[in-house]
mmCIF file of C-alpha atoms in Angstrom:
data_model
loop_
_atom_site.group_PDB
_atom_site.id
_atom_site.type_symbol
_atom_site.label_atom_id
_atom_site.label_comp_id
_atom_site.label_asym_id
_atom_site.label_seq_id
_atom_site.Cartn_x
_atom_site.Cartn_y
_atom_site.Cartn_z
ATOM 1 C CA MET A 1462 -34.727 -21.291 26.097
ATOM 2 C CA HIS A 1463 -33.657 -20.865 22.689
ATOM 3 C CA GLU A 1464 -37.180 -20.809 21.578
ATOM 4 C CA ARG A 1465 -37.775 -17.674 23.912
ATOM 5 C CA GLU A 1466 -34.949 -15.873 22.728
ATOM 6 C CA ALA A 1467 -35.834 -16.388 19.088
ATOM 7 C CA GLN A 1468 -39.345 -14.929 19.979
ATOM 8 C CA ASP A 1469 -37.751 -11.857 21.766
ATOM 9 C CA ALA A 1470 -35.458 -11.233 18.814
ATOM 10 C CA MET A 1471 -38.364 -11.477 16.301
ATOM 11 C CA VAL A 1472 -40.377 -8.881 18.328
ATOM 12 C CA GLU A 1473 -37.083 -6.650 18.582
ATOM 13 C CA ARG A 1474 -36.640 -6.760 14.900
ATOM 14 C CA ASP A 1475 -40.257 -5.862 14.335
ATOM 15 C CA ASP A 1476 -39.978 -2.839 16.597
ATOM 16 C CA ASN A 1477 -36.928 -1.480 14.900
ATOM 17 C CA SER A 1478 -38.191 -2.105 11.302
ATOM 18 C CA HIS A 1479 -37.642 0.650 8.856
ATOM 19 C CA GLU A 1480 -40.726 -0.110 6.726
ATOM 20 C CA PRO A 1481 -43.035 3.120 6.373
ATOM 21 C CA ARG A 1482 -45.806 3.421 8.968
ATOM 22 C CA GLY A 1483 -49.178 5.097 8.592
ATOM 23 C CA PRO A 1484 -50.976 7.108 11.122
ATOM 24 C CA LYS A 1485 -52.493 5.418 14.011
ATOM 25 C CA PRO A 1486 -56.151 4.550 13.601
ATOM 26 C CA LEU A 1487 -58.572 6.830 15.376
ATOM 27 C CA LYS A 1488 -60.440 5.384 18.293
ATOM 28 C CA ARG A 1489 -63.993 4.933 17.645
ATOM 29 C CA SER A 1490 -65.027 7.620 20.248
ATOM 30 C CA SER A 1491 -62.881 10.277 18.422
ATOM 31 C CA ALA A 1492 -64.244 9.340 15.049
ATOM 32 C CA GLY A 1493 -67.955 9.622 16.357
ATOM 33 C CA VAL A 1494 -67.227 13.108 17.755
ATOM 34 C CA ILE A 1495 -65.849 14.262 14.406
ATOM 35 C CA ALA A 1496 -68.770 12.778 12.544
ATOM 36 C CA LEU A 1497 -71.227 14.596 14.795
ATOM 37 C CA LEU A 1498 -69.204 17.863 14.483
ATOM 38 C CA LEU A 1499 -69.430 17.574 10.700
ATOM 39 C CA VAL A 1500 -73.104 16.927 10.876
ATOM 40 C CA GLY A 1501 -73.632 19.871 13.165
ATOM 41 C CA VAL A 1502 -71.700 22.087 10.902
ATOM 42 C CA MET A 1503 -73.702 20.895 7.826
ATOM 43 C CA MET A 1504 -76.865 21.473 9.581
ATOM 44 C CA PHE A 1505 -76.248 25.133 9.756
ATOM 45 C CA LEU A 1506 -75.029 25.665 6.297
ATOM 46 C CA PRO A 1507 -77.176 28.066 4.221
ATOM 47 C CA THR A 1508 -79.618 26.488 1.662
ATOM 48 C CA ASN A 1509 -81.128 27.561 -1.581
ATOM 49 C CA PHE A 1510 -84.726 27.085 -0.291
ATOM 50 C CA MET A 1511 -87.189 29.648 0.599
ATOM 51 C CA ILE A 1512 -90.166 29.167 2.880
ATOM 52 C CA ARG A 1513 -93.713 30.687 2.732
ATOM 53 C CA SER A 1514 -95.800 30.917 5.721
ATOM 54 C CA PRO A 1515 -99.204 33.015 6.379
ATOM 55 C CA GLY A 1516 -98.671 36.541 6.762
ATOM 56 C CA PRO A 1517 -100.781 39.533 7.960
ATOM 57 C CA VAL A 1518 -104.319 40.218 6.983
ATOM 58 C CA PHE A 1519 -105.596 43.728 5.949
ATOM 59 C CA ASN A 1520 -109.097 44.934 5.526
ATOM 60 C CA THR A 1521 -109.038 47.094 2.384
ATOM 61 C CA LEU A 1522 -112.061 48.880 3.738
ATOM 62 C CA GLY A 1523 -110.379 49.516 7.138
ATOM 63 C CA LYS A 1524 -107.278 51.103 8.447
ATOM 64 C CA ASP A 1525 -103.701 50.226 8.898
ATOM 65 C CA GLU A 1526 -101.539 52.097 11.582
ATOM 66 C CA GLY A 1527 -104.455 54.840 11.605
ATOM 67 C CA LYS A 1528 -104.491 55.417 7.949
ATOM 68 C CA ASP A 1529 -107.116 54.284 5.522
ATOM 69 C CA VAL A 1530 -105.869 51.394 3.468
ATOM 70 C CA VAL A 1531 -107.751 52.851 0.493
ATOM 71 C CA SER A 1532 -109.046 56.493 0.350
ATOM 72 C CA ILE A 1533 -110.699 58.338 -2.493
ATOM 73 C CA GLU A 1534 -110.866 61.949 -3.441
ATOM 74 C CA GLY A 1535 -112.907 63.624 -6.131
ATOM 75 C CA ALA A 1536 -115.930 61.460 -5.986
ATOM 76 C CA LYS A 1537 -118.841 60.701 -3.624
ATOM 77 C CA THR A 1538 -117.975 57.527 -1.493
ATOM 78 C CA TYR A 1539 -120.155 55.477 0.603
ATOM 79 C CA ALA A 1540 -119.703 53.482 3.921
ATOM 80 C CA SER A 1541 -119.644 49.744 3.751
ATOM 81 C CA ASP A 1542 -120.434 46.950 6.226
ATOM 82 C CA SER A 1543 -118.475 44.469 4.215
ATOM 83 C CA GLU A 1544 -115.003 43.195 5.017
ATOM 84 C CA LEU A 1545 -112.753 42.801 1.940
ATOM 85 C CA ASP A 1546 -109.379 41.469 3.065
ATOM 86 C CA LEU A 1547 -106.136 41.348 1.184
ATOM 87 C CA LEU A 1548 -103.754 38.753 2.324
ATOM 88 C CA THR A 1549 -99.930 38.513 2.506
ATOM 89 C CA VAL A 1550 -97.330 35.812 2.829
ATOM 90 C CA TYR A 1551 -94.068 35.916 4.957
ATOM 91 C CA VAL A 1552 -91.033 34.712 2.944
ATOM 92 C CA GLN A 1553 -87.934 33.379 4.542
ATOM 93 C CA GLY A 1554 -84.599 32.867 2.875
ATOM 94 C CA GLY A 1555 -82.946 33.702 -0.359
ATOM 95 C CA GLY A 1556 -80.406 36.404 -1.179
ATOM 96 C CA GLN A 1557 -78.320 37.347 1.819
ATOM 97 C CA ASN A 1558 -80.899 35.884 4.191
ATOM 98 C CA ARG A 1559 -80.629 32.135 3.495
ATOM 99 C CA VAL A 1560 -82.118 29.715 5.797
ATOM 100 C CA THR A 1561 -80.469 26.662 7.358
ATOM 101 C CA ILE A 1562 -81.430 22.948 7.242
ATOM 102 C CA PRO A 1563 -83.276 22.824 10.658
ATOM 103 C CA VAL A 1564 -85.378 25.765 9.531
ATOM 104 C CA VAL A 1565 -86.281 24.037 6.299
ATOM 105 C CA LEU A 1566 -87.013 20.672 7.940
ATOM 106 C CA GLU A 1567 -89.439 22.437 10.456
ATOM 107 C CA ALA A 1568 -91.204 24.107 7.601
ATOM 108 C CA MET A 1569 -91.619 20.774 5.829
ATOM 109 C CA LEU A 1570 -93.376 19.248 8.759
ATOM 110 C CA ASN A 1571 -95.659 22.249 9.187
ATOM 111 C CA PRO A 1572 -98.786 22.021 7.069
ATOM 112 C CA THR A 1573 -99.273 25.670 6.825
ATOM 113 C CA LYS A 1574 -95.781 26.261 5.357
ATOM 114 C CA ASP A 1575 -94.274 25.475 1.947
ATOM 115 C CA VAL A 1576 -90.560 24.989 0.929
ATOM 116 C CA VAL A 1577 -89.789 26.037 -2.552
ATOM 117 C CA PRO A 1578 -86.510 26.443 -4.465
ATOM 118 C CA GLU A 1579 -85.106 30.032 -4.489
ATOM 119 C CA GLU A 1580 -85.328 30.495 -8.169
ATOM 120 C CA THR A 1581 -89.171 30.037 -8.012
ATOM 121 C CA ILE A 1582 -89.362 33.296 -6.228
ATOM 122 C CA MET A 1583 -86.081 35.265 -6.843
ATOM 123 C CA ALA A 1584 -84.285 35.605 -10.259
ATOM 124 C CA HIS A 1585 -80.596 34.239 -10.072
ATOM 125 C CA ASN A 1586 -78.143 36.518 -8.598
ATOM 126 C CA THR A 1587 -80.730 38.994 -7.248
ATOM 127 C CA SER A 1588 -79.898 40.353 -3.775
ATOM 128 C CA SER A 1589 -82.590 40.632 -1.001
ATOM 129 C CA GLN A 1590 -82.548 44.473 -1.423
ATOM 130 C CA GLN A 1591 -83.033 44.287 -5.139
ATOM 131 C CA GLN A 1592 -85.984 41.747 -4.560
ATOM 132 C CA ASN A 1593 -87.601 44.220 -2.007
ATOM 133 C CA GLU A 1594 -87.270 47.064 -4.527
ATOM 134 C CA GLN A 1595 -88.807 45.003 -7.199
ATOM 135 C CA ASN A 1596 -91.660 44.001 -4.844
ATOM 136 C CA ASP A 1597 -92.187 47.669 -3.915
ATOM 137 C CA ARG A 1598 -92.429 48.568 -7.751
ATOM 138 C CA MET A 1599 -95.091 45.770 -8.498
ATOM 139 C CA MET A 1600 -97.023 46.932 -5.433
ATOM 140 C CA THR A 1601 -97.178 50.515 -6.909
ATOM 141 C CA SER A 1602 -97.977 49.114 -10.308
ATOM 142 C CA SER A 1603 -100.841 46.810 -8.899
ATOM 143 C CA GLN A 1604 -102.485 49.841 -7.248
ATOM 144 C CA ASP A 1605 -102.378 51.801 -10.367
ATOM 145 C CA LEU A 1606 -103.822 48.794 -12.311
ATOM 146 C CA ALA A 1607 -106.452 48.341 -9.657
ATOM 147 C CA ILE A 1608 -107.723 51.956 -10.188
ATOM 148 C CA ALA A 1609 -107.776 51.427 -13.898
ATOM 149 C CA ALA A 1610 -109.642 48.004 -13.507
ATOM 150 C CA ALA A 1611 -112.280 49.585 -11.069
ATOM 151 C CA MET A 1612 -112.685 52.463 -13.547
ATOM 152 C CA THR A 1613 -113.241 50.270 -16.398
ATOM 153 C CA GLU A 1614 -115.765 47.944 -14.250
ATOM 154 C CA LEU A 1615 -117.730 50.985 -13.349
ATOM 155 C CA GLY A 1616 -117.795 52.767 -16.812
ATOM 156 C CA TYR A 1617 -115.430 55.696 -15.921
ATOM 157 C CA ASP A 1618 -113.239 57.268 -18.740
ATOM 158 C CA TYR A 1619 -109.612 57.603 -18.189
ATOM 159 C CA LYS A 1620 -106.470 58.307 -20.205
ATOM 160 C CA THR A 1621 -103.590 55.754 -20.663
ATOM 161 C CA TRP A 1622 -100.081 56.284 -22.023
ATOM 162 C CA LEU A 1623 -97.090 54.025 -22.655
ATOM 163 C CA SER A 1624 -94.187 55.654 -21.084
ATOM 164 C CA VAL A 1625 -90.247 55.115 -20.749
ATOM 165 C CA ALA A 1626 -89.689 53.168 -17.421
ATOM 166 C CA ASP A 1627 -86.026 52.526 -18.200
ATOM 167 C CA PHE A 1628 -83.408 51.813 -20.835
ATOM 168 C CA SER A 1629 -82.283 48.329 -21.830
ATOM 169 C CA ASN A 1630 -79.236 49.679 -23.710
ATOM 170 C CA GLU A 1631 -77.895 52.989 -24.887
ATOM 171 C CA LEU A 1632 -79.478 53.030 -28.379
ATOM 172 C CA ASN A 1633 -81.834 56.042 -27.630
ATOM 173 C CA SER A 1634 -80.750 56.623 -24.040
ATOM 174 C CA LYS A 1635 -79.507 60.139 -24.836
ATOM 175 C CA LEU A 1636 -82.667 61.098 -26.798
ATOM 176 C CA LEU A 1637 -85.383 59.912 -24.531
ATOM 177 C CA LYS A 1638 -85.977 60.430 -20.819
ATOM 178 C CA LYS A 1639 -87.467 58.260 -18.084
ATOM 179 C CA GLY A 1640 -91.054 59.299 -17.728
ATOM 180 C CA ASP A 1641 -91.516 60.346 -21.430
ATOM 181 C CA ARG A 1642 -95.026 59.569 -22.747
ATOM 182 C CA LEU A 1643 -95.173 57.757 -26.082
ATOM 183 C CA LEU A 1644 -97.679 59.660 -28.185
ATOM 184 C CA LYS A 1645 -96.962 59.157 -31.875
ATOM 185 C CA TYR A 1646 -94.744 57.135 -34.178
ATOM 186 C CA ASN A 1647 -94.105 58.652 -37.488
ATOM 187 C CA GLY A 1648 -97.199 60.798 -37.037
ATOM 188 C CA LYS A 1649 -99.467 57.880 -36.148
ATOM 189 C CA ASP A 1650 -100.986 57.739 -32.722
ATOM 190 C CA ILE A 1651 -99.628 55.124 -30.381
ATOM 191 C CA SER A 1652 -102.844 53.442 -28.855
ATOM 192 C CA SER A 1653 -101.541 50.471 -27.514
ATOM 193 C CA LEU A 1654 -98.507 48.318 -27.079
ATOM 194 C CA GLU A 1655 -99.657 45.942 -29.795
ATOM 195 C CA GLU A 1656 -100.057 48.886 -32.236
ATOM 196 C CA LEU A 1657 -96.487 50.256 -31.414
ATOM 197 C CA LYS A 1658 -94.994 46.827 -32.161
ATOM 198 C CA LYS A 1659 -96.851 46.859 -35.552
ATOM 199 C CA GLN A 1660 -95.379 50.322 -36.483
ATOM 200 C CA LEU A 1661 -91.894 49.472 -35.313
ATOM 201 C CA ASN A 1662 -91.955 46.321 -37.531
ATOM 202 C CA ALA A 1663 -93.517 47.991 -40.356
ATOM 203 C CA ASN A 1664 -90.688 50.766 -40.421
ATOM 204 C CA GLY A 1665 -87.725 48.245 -40.075
ATOM 205 C CA GLU A 1666 -84.313 49.526 -39.474
ATOM 206 C CA LYS A 1667 -85.061 53.127 -40.883
ATOM 207 C CA PRO A 1668 -84.907 56.011 -38.387
ATOM 208 C CA ALA A 1669 -88.373 57.267 -37.329
ATOM 209 C CA THR A 1670 -89.799 60.463 -35.587
ATOM 210 C CA LEU A 1671 -91.137 59.488 -32.083
ATOM 211 C CA THR A 1672 -93.221 62.157 -30.641
ATOM 212 C CA VAL A 1673 -93.329 62.134 -26.751
ATOM 213 C CA GLY A 1674 -94.970 64.116 -23.933
ATOM 214 C CA ARG A 1675 -92.206 65.296 -21.635
ATOM 215 C CA ALA A 1676 -92.725 66.976 -18.300
ATOM 216 C CA ASP A 1677 -90.955 70.289 -17.637
ATOM 217 C CA LYS A 1678 -89.858 71.310 -14.129
ATOM 218 C CA GLN A 1679 -93.451 72.449 -13.141
ATOM 219 C CA GLY A 1680 -94.815 69.086 -14.178
ATOM 220 C CA ASP A 1681 -96.516 70.360 -17.414
ATOM 221 C CA TYR A 1682 -96.227 68.244 -20.433
ATOM 222 C CA LYS A 1683 -95.043 69.410 -23.904
ATOM 223 C CA ASN A 1684 -94.802 67.513 -26.997
ATOM 224 C CA VAL A 1685 -91.223 66.729 -28.180
ATOM 225 C CA ASP A 1686 -90.278 65.126 -31.491
ATOM 226 C CA VAL A 1687 -87.240 62.788 -31.392
ATOM 227 C CA THR A 1688 -85.632 60.911 -34.130
ATOM 228 C CA VAL A 1689 -85.008 57.388 -32.751
ATOM 229 C CA LYS A 1690 -83.404 54.202 -34.140
ATOM 230 C CA THR A 1691 -84.543 50.637 -33.751
ATOM 231 C CA GLU A 1692 -82.677 47.259 -33.409
ATOM 232 C CA ALA A 1693 -83.686 43.682 -34.154
ATOM 233 C CA ALA A 1694 -84.402 41.395 -31.132
ATOM 234 C CA ASP A 1695 -83.584 37.893 -31.149
ATOM 235 C CA ASN A 1696 -87.033 36.988 -32.565
ATOM 236 C CA GLY A 1697 -86.595 39.625 -35.245
ATOM 237 C CA GLU A 1698 -88.928 42.204 -33.967
ATOM 238 C CA ARG A 1699 -87.821 45.812 -33.831
ATOM 239 C CA GLN A 1700 -87.189 47.384 -30.462
ATOM 240 C CA LEU A 1701 -86.372 50.788 -29.202
ATOM 241 C CA GLY A 1702 -83.975 49.623 -26.459
ATOM 242 C CA ILE A 1703 -86.244 50.854 -23.659
ATOM 243 C CA PHE A 1704 -88.538 49.231 -20.929
ATOM 244 C CA LEU A 1705 -92.031 50.330 -21.233
ATOM 245 C CA GLY A 1706 -94.354 51.368 -18.387
ATOM 246 C CA THR A 1707 -97.954 52.295 -18.374
ATOM 247 C CA GLU A 1708 -99.212 55.688 -17.071
ATOM 248 C CA HIS A 1709 -102.881 56.679 -16.274
ATOM 249 C CA LYS A 1710 -104.697 59.878 -15.631
ATOM 250 C CA PHE A 1711 -107.882 59.023 -13.801
ATOM 251 C CA PRO A 1712 -110.966 61.285 -12.935
ATOM 252 C CA ILE A 1713 -110.636 60.486 -9.229
ATOM 253 C CA GLY A 1714 -107.820 60.312 -6.891
ATOM 254 C CA VAL A 1715 -107.033 57.207 -4.884
ATOM 255 C CA LYS A 1716 -104.414 56.855 -2.179
ATOM 256 C CA PHE A 1717 -103.301 53.730 -0.516
ATOM 257 C CA GLY A 1718 -102.075 53.676 3.139
ATOM 258 C CA LEU A 1719 -100.582 50.214 3.380
ATOM 259 C CA SER A 1720 -96.949 50.021 4.413
ATOM 260 C CA ASN A 1721 -94.328 47.286 4.375
ATOM 261 C CA VAL A 1722 -96.236 45.112 1.887
ATOM 262 C CA GLY A 1723 -95.006 44.317 -1.686
ATOM 263 C CA GLY A 1724 -95.859 42.436 -4.820
ATOM 264 C CA PRO A 1725 -98.744 42.498 -7.081
ATOM 265 C CA SER A 1726 -101.283 40.039 -5.440
ATOM 266 C CA ALA A 1727 -103.514 42.665 -3.798
ATOM 267 C CA GLY A 1728 -104.672 44.060 -7.039
ATOM 268 C CA MET A 1729 -108.163 42.440 -7.298
ATOM 269 C CA MET A 1730 -108.979 43.307 -3.599
ATOM 270 C CA PHE A 1731 -107.869 46.891 -4.159
ATOM 271 C CA ALA A 1732 -110.087 47.070 -7.236
ATOM 272 C CA LEU A 1733 -112.943 45.571 -5.389
ATOM 273 C CA SER A 1734 -112.621 48.194 -2.316
ATOM 274 C CA ILE A 1735 -112.483 50.922 -4.845
ATOM 275 C CA ILE A 1736 -115.892 49.659 -6.299
ATOM 276 C CA ASP A 1737 -117.487 49.270 -3.023
ATOM 277 C CA ARG A 1738 -116.579 52.736 -1.834
ATOM 278 C CA LEU A 1739 -117.820 54.208 -5.205
ATOM 279 C CA THR A 1740 -121.259 52.438 -5.056
ATOM 280 C CA GLU A 1741 -124.008 52.730 -2.461
ATOM 281 C CA GLY A 1742 -124.377 50.047 -0.090
ATOM 282 C CA SER A 1743 -122.191 47.261 0.967
ATOM 283 C CA LEU A 1744 -120.723 45.216 -1.776
ATOM 284 C CA ALA A 1745 -120.712 41.769 0.065
ATOM 285 C CA GLY A 1746 -123.315 42.688 2.642
ATOM 286 C CA GLU A 1747 -122.174 41.763 6.040
ATOM 287 C CA HIS A 1748 -119.952 38.963 4.880
ATOM 288 C CA HIS A 1749 -116.226 38.718 5.627
ATOM 289 C CA VAL A 1750 -114.426 38.123 2.404
ATOM 290 C CA ALA A 1751 -110.779 37.551 1.663
ATOM 291 C CA GLY A 1752 -109.132 37.198 -1.777
ATOM 292 C CA THR A 1753 -105.972 37.497 -3.764
ATOM 293 C CA GLY A 1754 -105.057 37.987 -7.517
ATOM 294 C CA GLU A 1755 -102.938 40.145 -9.715
ATOM 295 C CA ILE A 1756 -105.138 42.507 -11.702
ATOM 296 C CA ALA A 1757 -104.826 43.850 -15.288
ATOM 297 C CA ALA A 1758 -106.317 47.157 -16.442
ATOM 298 C CA ASP A 1759 -109.084 45.371 -18.456
ATOM 299 C CA GLY A 1760 -110.124 43.447 -15.216
ATOM 300 C CA THR A 1761 -108.312 40.110 -15.930
ATOM 301 C CA VAL A 1762 -107.299 38.309 -12.694
ATOM 302 C CA GLY A 1763 -103.900 36.711 -12.848
ATOM 303 C CA PRO A 1764 -102.279 33.980 -10.469
ATOM 304 C CA ILE A 1765 -100.128 34.623 -7.624
ATOM 305 C CA GLY A 1766 -97.841 32.767 -5.246
ATOM 306 C CA GLY A 1767 -98.460 31.411 -1.708
ATOM 307 C CA ILE A 1768 -102.158 30.810 -2.172
ATOM 308 C CA ALA A 1769 -102.212 27.988 0.212
ATOM 309 C CA GLN A 1770 -100.820 30.148 3.056
ATOM 310 C CA LYS A 1771 -103.274 33.033 2.223
ATOM 311 C CA MET A 1772 -106.151 30.494 2.625
ATOM 312 C CA VAL A 1773 -104.980 29.690 5.934
ATOM 313 C CA ALA A 1774 -104.612 33.457 6.955
ATOM 314 C CA ALA A 1775 -108.099 34.121 5.579
ATOM 315 C CA LYS A 1776 -109.632 31.332 7.593
ATOM 316 C CA LYS A 1777 -107.685 32.630 10.831
ATOM 317 C CA SER A 1778 -108.857 36.159 10.245
ATOM 318 C CA GLY A 1779 -112.526 34.902 10.358
ATOM 319 C CA ALA A 1780 -113.264 35.070 6.581
ATOM 320 C CA THR A 1781 -115.889 32.770 5.187
ATOM 321 C CA ILE A 1782 -115.592 33.447 1.563
ATOM 322 C CA PHE A 1783 -112.175 33.382 -0.356
ATOM 323 C CA LEU A 1784 -111.779 34.682 -3.904
ATOM 324 C CA ALA A 1785 -109.101 32.592 -5.722
ATOM 325 C CA PRO A 1786 -107.614 33.299 -9.294
ATOM 326 C CA ALA A 1787 -108.756 30.523 -11.500
ATOM 327 C CA ASP A 1788 -105.099 29.835 -12.681
ATOM 328 C CA ASN A 1789 -104.287 28.861 -9.112
ATOM 329 C CA CYS A 1790 -106.918 26.229 -8.794
ATOM 330 C CA ASN A 1791 -104.301 23.445 -9.014
ATOM 331 C CA GLU A 1792 -102.670 24.776 -5.883
ATOM 332 C CA VAL A 1793 -105.968 25.260 -4.129
ATOM 333 C CA VAL A 1794 -107.395 21.594 -4.481
ATOM 334 C CA GLY A 1795 -106.795 19.574 -1.281
ATOM 335 C CA ARG A 1796 -105.727 22.585 0.888
ATOM 336 C CA VAL A 1797 -108.793 24.478 1.663
ATOM 337 C CA PRO A 1798 -109.393 25.166 5.307
ATOM 338 C CA ASP A 1799 -112.740 23.761 6.616
ATOM 339 C CA GLY A 1800 -115.574 26.285 6.597
ATOM 340 C CA LEU A 1801 -113.999 28.446 3.895
ATOM 341 C CA ASN A 1802 -115.952 28.817 0.549
ATOM 342 C CA VAL A 1803 -113.551 29.174 -2.182
ATOM 343 C CA LEU A 1804 -114.900 30.943 -5.417
ATOM 344 C CA LYS A 1805 -112.845 30.453 -8.619
ATOM 345 C CA ILE A 1806 -112.454 33.980 -10.212
ATOM 346 C CA SER A 1807 -111.237 34.822 -13.605
ATOM 347 C CA THR A 1808 -112.173 38.573 -14.013
ATOM 348 C CA LEU A 1809 -112.924 41.480 -11.705
ATOM 349 C CA SER A 1810 -116.454 41.561 -13.192
ATOM 350 C CA GLU A 1811 -116.942 37.786 -11.992
ATOM 351 C CA ALA A 1812 -115.945 38.871 -8.452
ATOM 352 C CA HIS A 1813 -118.056 42.081 -8.415
ATOM 353 C CA THR A 1814 -121.104 40.033 -9.577
ATOM 354 C CA ALA A 1815 -120.650 37.197 -7.195
ATOM 355 C CA LEU A 1816 -120.265 39.424 -4.196
ATOM 356 C CA GLU A 1817 -123.454 41.400 -5.236
ATOM 357 C CA LYS A 1818 -125.356 38.159 -5.483
ATOM 358 C CA ILE A 1819 -123.980 36.862 -2.116
ATOM 359 C CA ALA A 1820 -124.960 40.203 -0.499
ATOM 360 C CA ASP A 1821 -128.577 39.396 -1.914
ATOM 361 C CA GLY A 1822 -128.727 36.104 -0.138
ATOM 362 C CA GLN A 1823 -127.277 33.568 -2.751
ATOM 363 C CA ASP A 1824 -125.408 30.891 -0.978
ATOM 364 C CA PRO A 1825 -121.605 31.148 -1.534
ATOM 365 C CA SER A 1826 -121.325 27.341 -2.052
ATOM 366 C CA THR A 1827 -123.431 27.577 -5.259
ATOM 367 C CA PHE A 1828 -120.667 29.488 -7.228
ATOM 368 C CA ALA A 1829 -117.887 27.877 -9.315
ATOM 369 C CA THR A 1830 -115.019 26.543 -7.104
ATOM 370 C CA CYS A 1831 -111.679 25.057 -7.813
ATOM 371 C CA GLU A 1832 -112.773 21.573 -6.786
#
């Protein structure tokens, strides 16, 4: 009996102890629910990834929403039996439209899609609207350069000016206007960007007379002399504090009827369609050709993004020949769909010649490829 009382007293003392007590441990079932909730919340947090997937395909010799994708005025044009497709890529994520982890995981398991870090497509702190506006500007520029490249390839003469696109600071912002054509620097013709750089560096920090062509309200250009200053960039080269653009005056009029497509990658295919329209016959015969590549006025073909997705879109659209920029070859290898002949292209002239030879019966598989 005494032993029982002692045990009871010990229990009582333990219950009435004044030692601090921690929270009661969670039951395993409660901890599991919380863990699942946390995982669920994390799964739907926005990520810094963007997803590329195949987009729509447009025949540059055809129509989009009832409008000719490419139309020409001021020159005789010819019908064509060829198909020259430009290709697009859907891009998800970035800016204010970030994708969640489940969307990223689905894309990683889909062989037609690629998941890439946001900074590889969009500059830091760029909004979705700003990115769209930039893509629209690049599309407009690529169309202008496509005309220039086609004119160069066909031997047409045209005029080119460097122009004021915008200002990087206030150095000459009150003296120059957007759209001013840069004609002369201290009386010497400005024939190219390289020539302008040489003149700026040779003059140093001294003020100089810049002659510009400035449009009046009627759109007529008049020469205006402006005394401008320069400043040294980090690399020591002199600058005017402006962003330069390029303006052309062509002997023909070219209009583009494609809507809701941005970026520079359609340049080469636009140029080929202009060449096809301006020359008799069908550039690629009855072949279905697709391709991509940024274009320069001299015909140089530059690399683009999303080429793997564009090859998938080309194959689905029925193309059997794909024109790929040479600088994209490392992304082409191992991802070419069966039945698609990929030609490695460095210049518009190469593409032009290759399609003419294919139209004459040469086997597409005999041309240089990325593999």
